[in-house]
XYZ file of C-alpha atoms in Angstrom:
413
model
C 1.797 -11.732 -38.180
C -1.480 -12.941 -39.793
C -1.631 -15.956 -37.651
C -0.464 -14.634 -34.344
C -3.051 -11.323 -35.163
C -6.075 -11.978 -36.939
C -7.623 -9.259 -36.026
C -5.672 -7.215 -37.477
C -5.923 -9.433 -41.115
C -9.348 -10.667 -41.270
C -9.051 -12.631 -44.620
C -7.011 -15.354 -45.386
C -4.332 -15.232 -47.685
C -6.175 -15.840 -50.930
C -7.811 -13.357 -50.555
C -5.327 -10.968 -50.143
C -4.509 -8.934 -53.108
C -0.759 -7.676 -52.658
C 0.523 -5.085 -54.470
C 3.988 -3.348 -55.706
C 4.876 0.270 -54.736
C 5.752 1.619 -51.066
C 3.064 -0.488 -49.309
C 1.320 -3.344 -49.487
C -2.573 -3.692 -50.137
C -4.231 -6.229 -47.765
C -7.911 -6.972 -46.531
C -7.101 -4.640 -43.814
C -6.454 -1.516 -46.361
C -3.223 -0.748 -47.392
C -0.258 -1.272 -45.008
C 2.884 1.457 -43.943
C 5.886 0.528 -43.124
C 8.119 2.983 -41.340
C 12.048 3.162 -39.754
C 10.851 3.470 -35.998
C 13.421 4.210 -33.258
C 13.737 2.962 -29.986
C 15.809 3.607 -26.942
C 17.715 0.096 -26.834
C 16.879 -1.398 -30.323
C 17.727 0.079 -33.705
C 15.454 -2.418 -35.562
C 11.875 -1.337 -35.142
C 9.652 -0.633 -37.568
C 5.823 0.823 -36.853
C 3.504 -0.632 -39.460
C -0.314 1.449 -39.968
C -2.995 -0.203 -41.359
C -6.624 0.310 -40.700
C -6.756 -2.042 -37.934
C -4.601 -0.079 -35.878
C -0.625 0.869 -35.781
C 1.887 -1.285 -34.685
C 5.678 -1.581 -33.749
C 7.690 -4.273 -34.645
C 10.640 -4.797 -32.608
C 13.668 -6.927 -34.645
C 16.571 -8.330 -32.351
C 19.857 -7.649 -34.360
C 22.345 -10.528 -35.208
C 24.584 -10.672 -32.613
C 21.905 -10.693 -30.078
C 21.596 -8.024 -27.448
C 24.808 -6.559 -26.447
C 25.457 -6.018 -30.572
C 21.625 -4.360 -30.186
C 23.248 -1.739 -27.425
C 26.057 -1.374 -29.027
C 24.683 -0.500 -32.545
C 22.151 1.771 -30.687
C 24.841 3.409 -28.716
C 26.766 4.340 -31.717
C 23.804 5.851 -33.147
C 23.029 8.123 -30.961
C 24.043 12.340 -31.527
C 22.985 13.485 -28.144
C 23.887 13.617 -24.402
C 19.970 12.220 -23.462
C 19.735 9.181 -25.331
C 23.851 8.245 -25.514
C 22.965 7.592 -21.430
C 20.012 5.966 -21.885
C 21.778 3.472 -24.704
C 24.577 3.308 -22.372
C 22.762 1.784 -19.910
C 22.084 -1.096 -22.011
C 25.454 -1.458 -23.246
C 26.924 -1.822 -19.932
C 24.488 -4.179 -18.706
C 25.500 -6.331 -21.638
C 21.958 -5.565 -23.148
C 18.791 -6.966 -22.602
C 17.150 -9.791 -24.734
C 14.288 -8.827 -26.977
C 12.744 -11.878 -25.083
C 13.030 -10.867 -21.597
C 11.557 -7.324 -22.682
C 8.483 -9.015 -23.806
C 7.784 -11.572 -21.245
C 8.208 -8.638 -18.423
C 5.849 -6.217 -19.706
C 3.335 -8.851 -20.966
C 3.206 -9.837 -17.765
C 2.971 -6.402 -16.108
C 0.298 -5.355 -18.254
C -1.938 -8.245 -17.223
C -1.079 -8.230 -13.470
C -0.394 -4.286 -12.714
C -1.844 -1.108 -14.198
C 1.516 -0.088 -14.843
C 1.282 2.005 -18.379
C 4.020 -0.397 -20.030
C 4.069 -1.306 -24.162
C 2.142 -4.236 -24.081
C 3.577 -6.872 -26.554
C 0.802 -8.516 -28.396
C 3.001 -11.200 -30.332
C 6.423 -12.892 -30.559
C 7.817 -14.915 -32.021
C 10.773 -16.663 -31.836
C 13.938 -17.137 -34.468
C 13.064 -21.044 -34.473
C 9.947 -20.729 -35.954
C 9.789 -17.457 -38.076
C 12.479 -18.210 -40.533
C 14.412 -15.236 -40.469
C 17.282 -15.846 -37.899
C 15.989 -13.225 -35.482
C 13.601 -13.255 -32.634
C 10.750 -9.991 -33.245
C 7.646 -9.185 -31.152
C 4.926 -6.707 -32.374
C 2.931 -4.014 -29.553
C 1.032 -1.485 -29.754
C 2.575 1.801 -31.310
C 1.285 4.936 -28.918
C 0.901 8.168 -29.506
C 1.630 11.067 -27.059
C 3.998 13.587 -26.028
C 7.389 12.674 -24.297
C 9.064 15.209 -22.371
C 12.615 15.576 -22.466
C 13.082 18.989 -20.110
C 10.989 20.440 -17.076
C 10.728 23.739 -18.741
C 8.122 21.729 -20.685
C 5.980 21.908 -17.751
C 6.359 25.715 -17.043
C 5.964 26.829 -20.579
C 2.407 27.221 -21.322
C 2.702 27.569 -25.618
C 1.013 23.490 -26.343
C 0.434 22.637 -29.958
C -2.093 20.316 -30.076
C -1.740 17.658 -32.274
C -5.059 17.719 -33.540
C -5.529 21.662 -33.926
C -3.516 24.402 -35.132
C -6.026 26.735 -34.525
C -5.997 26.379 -30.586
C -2.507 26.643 -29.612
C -2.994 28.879 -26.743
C -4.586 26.723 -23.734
C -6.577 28.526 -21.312
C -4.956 27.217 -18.191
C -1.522 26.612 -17.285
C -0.158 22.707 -16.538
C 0.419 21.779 -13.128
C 4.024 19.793 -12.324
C 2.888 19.261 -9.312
C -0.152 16.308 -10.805
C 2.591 15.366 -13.156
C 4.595 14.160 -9.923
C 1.569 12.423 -8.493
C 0.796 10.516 -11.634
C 4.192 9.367 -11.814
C 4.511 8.753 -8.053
C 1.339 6.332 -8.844
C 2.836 4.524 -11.676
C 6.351 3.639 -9.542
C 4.523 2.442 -6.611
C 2.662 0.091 -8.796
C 5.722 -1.112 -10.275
C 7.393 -1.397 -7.206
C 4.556 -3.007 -5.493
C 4.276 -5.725 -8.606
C 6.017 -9.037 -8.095
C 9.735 -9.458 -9.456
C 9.263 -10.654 -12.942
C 10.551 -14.408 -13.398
C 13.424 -13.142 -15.694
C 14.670 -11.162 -12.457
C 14.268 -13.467 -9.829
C 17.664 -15.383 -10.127
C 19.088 -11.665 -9.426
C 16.909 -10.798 -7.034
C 18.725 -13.776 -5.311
C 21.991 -13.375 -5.820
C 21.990 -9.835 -4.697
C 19.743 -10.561 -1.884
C 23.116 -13.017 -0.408
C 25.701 -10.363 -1.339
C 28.166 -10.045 1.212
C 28.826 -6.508 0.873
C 25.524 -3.829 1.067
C 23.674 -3.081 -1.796
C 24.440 0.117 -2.520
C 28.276 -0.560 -1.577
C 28.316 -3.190 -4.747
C 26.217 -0.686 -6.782
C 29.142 2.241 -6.635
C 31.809 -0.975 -7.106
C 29.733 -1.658 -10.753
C 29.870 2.171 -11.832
C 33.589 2.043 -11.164
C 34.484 -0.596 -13.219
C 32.262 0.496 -15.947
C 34.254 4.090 -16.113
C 37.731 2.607 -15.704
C 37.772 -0.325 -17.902
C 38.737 0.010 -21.069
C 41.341 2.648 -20.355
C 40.998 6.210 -20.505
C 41.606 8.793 -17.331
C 38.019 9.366 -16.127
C 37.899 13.255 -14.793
C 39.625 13.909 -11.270
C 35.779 14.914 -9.949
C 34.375 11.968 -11.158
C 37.116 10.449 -9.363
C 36.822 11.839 -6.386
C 33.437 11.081 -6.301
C 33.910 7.267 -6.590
C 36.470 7.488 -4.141
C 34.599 9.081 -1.350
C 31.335 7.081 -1.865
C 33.140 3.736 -1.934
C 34.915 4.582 1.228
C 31.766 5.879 2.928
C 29.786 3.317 1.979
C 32.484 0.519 3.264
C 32.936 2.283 6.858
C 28.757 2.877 7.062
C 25.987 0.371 6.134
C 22.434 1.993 4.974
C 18.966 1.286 6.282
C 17.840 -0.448 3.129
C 19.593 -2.844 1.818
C 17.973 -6.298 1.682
C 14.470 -5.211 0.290
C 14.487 -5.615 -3.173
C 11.807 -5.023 -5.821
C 11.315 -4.581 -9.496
C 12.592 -1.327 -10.558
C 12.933 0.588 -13.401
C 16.612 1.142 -13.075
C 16.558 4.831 -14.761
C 14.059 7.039 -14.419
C 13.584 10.284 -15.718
C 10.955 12.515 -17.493
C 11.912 10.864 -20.895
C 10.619 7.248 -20.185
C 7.303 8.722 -19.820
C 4.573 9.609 -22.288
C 2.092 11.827 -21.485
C -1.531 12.277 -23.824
C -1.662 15.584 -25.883
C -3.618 16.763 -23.865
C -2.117 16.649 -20.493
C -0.316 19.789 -20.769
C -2.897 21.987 -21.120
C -3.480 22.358 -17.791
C -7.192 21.626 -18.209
C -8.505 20.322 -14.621
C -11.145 17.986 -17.179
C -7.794 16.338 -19.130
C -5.599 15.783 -15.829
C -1.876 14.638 -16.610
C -2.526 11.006 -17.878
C 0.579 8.634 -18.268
C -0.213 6.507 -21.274
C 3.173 4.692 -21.062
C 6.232 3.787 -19.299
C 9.114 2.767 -21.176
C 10.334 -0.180 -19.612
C 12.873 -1.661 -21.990
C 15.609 -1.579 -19.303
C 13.103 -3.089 -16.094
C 15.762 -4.308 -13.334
C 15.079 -5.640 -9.551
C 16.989 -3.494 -6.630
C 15.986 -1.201 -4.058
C 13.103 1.006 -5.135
C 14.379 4.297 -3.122
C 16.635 4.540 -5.906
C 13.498 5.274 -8.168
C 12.362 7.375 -5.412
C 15.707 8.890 -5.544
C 15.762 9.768 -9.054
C 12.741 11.426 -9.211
C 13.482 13.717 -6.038
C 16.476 14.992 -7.587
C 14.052 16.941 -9.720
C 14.354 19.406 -7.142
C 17.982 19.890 -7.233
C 19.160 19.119 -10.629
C 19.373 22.148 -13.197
C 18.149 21.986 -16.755
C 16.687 19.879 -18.391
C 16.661 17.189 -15.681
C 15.509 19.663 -12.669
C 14.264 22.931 -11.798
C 17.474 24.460 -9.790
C 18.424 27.915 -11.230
C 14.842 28.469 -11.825
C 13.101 31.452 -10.727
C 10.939 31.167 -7.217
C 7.886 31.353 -8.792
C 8.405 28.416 -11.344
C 9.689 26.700 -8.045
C 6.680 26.541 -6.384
C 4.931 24.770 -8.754
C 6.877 21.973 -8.173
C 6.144 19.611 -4.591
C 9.550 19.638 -2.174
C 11.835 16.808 -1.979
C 9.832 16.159 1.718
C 6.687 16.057 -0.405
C 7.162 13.889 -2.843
C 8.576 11.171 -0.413
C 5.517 11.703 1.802
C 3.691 11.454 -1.172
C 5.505 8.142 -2.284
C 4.754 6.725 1.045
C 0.965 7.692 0.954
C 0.432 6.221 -2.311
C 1.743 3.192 -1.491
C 0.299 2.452 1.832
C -3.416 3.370 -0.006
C -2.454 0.345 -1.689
C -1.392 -1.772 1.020
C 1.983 -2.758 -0.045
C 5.184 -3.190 1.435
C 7.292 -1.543 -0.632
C 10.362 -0.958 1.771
C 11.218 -1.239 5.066
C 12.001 2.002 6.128
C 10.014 4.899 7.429
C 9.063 7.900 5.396
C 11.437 9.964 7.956
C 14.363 7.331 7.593
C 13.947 7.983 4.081
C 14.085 11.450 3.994
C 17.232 11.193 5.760
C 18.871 8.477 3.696
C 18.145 9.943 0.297
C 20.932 12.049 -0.037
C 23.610 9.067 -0.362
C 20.761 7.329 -3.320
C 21.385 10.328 -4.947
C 24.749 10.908 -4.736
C 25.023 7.333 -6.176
C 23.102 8.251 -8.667
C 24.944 10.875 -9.712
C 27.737 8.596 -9.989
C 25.895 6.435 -12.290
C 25.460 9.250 -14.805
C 28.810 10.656 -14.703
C 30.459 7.086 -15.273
C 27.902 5.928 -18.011
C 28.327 9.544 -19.700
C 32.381 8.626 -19.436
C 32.399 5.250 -20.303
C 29.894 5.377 -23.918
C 31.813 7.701 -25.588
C 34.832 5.376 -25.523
C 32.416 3.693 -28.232
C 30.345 6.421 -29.711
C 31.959 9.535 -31.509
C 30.226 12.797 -30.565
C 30.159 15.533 -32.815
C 32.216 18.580 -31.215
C 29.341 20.279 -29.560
C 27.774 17.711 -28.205
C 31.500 16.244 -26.953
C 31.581 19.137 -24.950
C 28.130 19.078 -23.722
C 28.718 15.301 -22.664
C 32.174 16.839 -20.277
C 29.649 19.691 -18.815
C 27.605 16.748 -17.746
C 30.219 15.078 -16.133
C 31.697 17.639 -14.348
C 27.824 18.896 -13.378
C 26.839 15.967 -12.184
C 30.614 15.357 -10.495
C 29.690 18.330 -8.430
C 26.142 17.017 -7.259
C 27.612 14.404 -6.135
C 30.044 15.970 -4.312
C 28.042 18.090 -2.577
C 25.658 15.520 -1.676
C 28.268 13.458 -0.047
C 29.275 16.399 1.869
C 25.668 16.882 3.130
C 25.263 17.045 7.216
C 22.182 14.493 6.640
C 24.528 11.897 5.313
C 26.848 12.423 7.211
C 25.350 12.169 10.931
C 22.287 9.768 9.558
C 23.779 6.905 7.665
């Protein structure tokens, strides 16, 4: 670390005066180390030391897919067994890849990503194991859009002011994020992607056809009987998707692959509605970065407007509603932000899109109800959360559902 970050350890080594006890005394002041968590990789650890803080991201032995997998198992919760599952089904991603993509997105995009400021390889550091070290950031992740209606923010600087005098807007909140995807989606594939990009670009079947076909093997391998909704659901999108051939299917970009409210962080002070302190996105995690079509980003996000909690504001009351832009709005607002910046994103209109997003989400749907099936064939749940994780399923089962059945799909696609 020394060599690859001299900043960060001005003096050379004889001059560093190490000593025993929980942390190590350096030139740069004394140094923390800290179990650090991430969404795909057990083995992190944030080290603090007066030059800054810093995470240090360890590949497991095994490489990747034992990285998922010991992640998966980990997990306690419905949010972050999908988000680990994910990973695992894609057979992991290498610590590598992770860093070349958002080095290079940080210096060619202003996409919010963890820049990595090191790595270094398991040929040359000795240890087996490939690391990299970024940046550690502090802010506030949000893991439910009641977040944004409730107006109680503890500021992590001040006890004393935990009252704001305004209330936070959702509505910014969508823009900023809106801003951040069409940057990412505007930004050349990364190099790790591009031999994908190609092979799905020649598939012979549609994109989103070969999508649903990936979901269903991922819920019925591995045995098990999957829920007769879930079923269904596969069933009828397959079949639809066979007999009808979407808009969209050759334009690919890079993508994040999952979005949702969790893989961004927000600064402290974002949420206290202050017009001076507007919603700022300080980062995007990208650990799972893939190339497809980007209206299933778009997608994702619009199903704010539908899902219940934590993932969307249906069931809310009308007033908390309106706070939040329509489904129309944020695709017109998806399309305005990245025309301003005079990219191509897809080729589709904002009107086609509107009429085509149904069947993204349905898919979507899909996704979660197969991952949500399909990780807990290797992760044990305690009892509540087990039957949390089949309220999902059947939940999102039923979005699905009913989004197939819409009139828009039906007469549009």
């Amino acid at each position: 670390l020394r060599d690859r970050l001299p900043q960060c350890f001005p003096l050379s080594e004889n001059d560093m005066a190490v000593a025993d006890g929980p942390s190590v005394g350096t030139s740069a002041g004394p140094v923390l180390f800290e179990k650090y968590r991430t969404n795909y990789y057990p083995d992190a650890y944030r080290i603090t030391l007066r030059t800054g803080s810093f995470i240090v991201r360890v590949e497991p032995k095994g490489g990747p897919k034992a990285a998922a997998l010991s992640t998966l198992t980990q997990h306690a919760s419905i949010s972050k067994l999908v988000q680990a599952g994910i990973a695992y089904a894609n057979g992991g991603v290498p610590l590598s890849q992770i860093y070349r993509t958002t080095k290079r997105l940080s210096e060619t995009t202003n996409v919010p990503v963890e820049e990595g400021l090191a790595f270094i390889s398991s040929e040359v550091n000795g240890l087996g194991r490939d690391f990299f070290v970024q940046r550690y950031s502090d802010g506030r992740v949000l893991t439910s859009t009641r977040e944004l209606i409730d107006t109680s923010v503890v500021r992590a600087y001040s006890q004393s002011r935990d009252t704001p005098k305004h209330s936070p807007c959702p509505s910014q909140l969508v823009n900023a994020i809106l801003d951040t995807m069409t940057s990412l989606h505007a930004a050349a594939i990364p190099e790790d992607l591009k031999e994908k990009a190609e092979v799905l670009a020649k598939l012979p079947e549609n994109y989103l056809l070969h999508r649903a076909k990936e979901y269903q093997a991922l819920c019925t391998k591995k045995g098990g009987q999957p829920p007769e909704q879930l079923l269904r659901l596969g069933r009828d999108l397959i079949a639809y998707l066979q007999k009808e051939r979407p808009i969209n299917t050759a334009h690919l970009t890079a993508t994040h692959g999952f979005l949702s409210l969790e893989n961004f962080m927000l600064s402290h002070r974002s949420l206290e509605g202050n017009p001076e302190f507007p919603f700022e996105i300080i980062r995007l995690s990208l650990d799972g970065c893939d190339v497809g079509d980007p209206l299933q980003d778009l997608a994702a996000l619009a199903l704010i407007t539908k899902a219940r909690l934590p993932e969307g504001i249906a069931g809310l009351p009308i007033a908390a509603k309106k706070l939040f832009p329509t489904e129309d709005d944020i695709i017109d607002r998806y399309y305005a932000k990245a025309n301003a910046k005079g990219a191509t994103i897809t080729n589709i209109t904002a009107q086609e899109a509107k009429e085509v997003i149904h069947i993204y989400q349905a898919l979507h749907s899909y996704r979660m109800g197969c991952i949500l099936f399909s990780s807990t064939r290797v992760a044990k749940l305690a009892a509540s959360e087990e039957e949390r994780r089949l309220q999902y399923i059947a939940r999102w089962s039923a979005m699905g559902l009913k989004l197939m059945s819409s009139h828009n799909v039906a007469s549009k696609l």
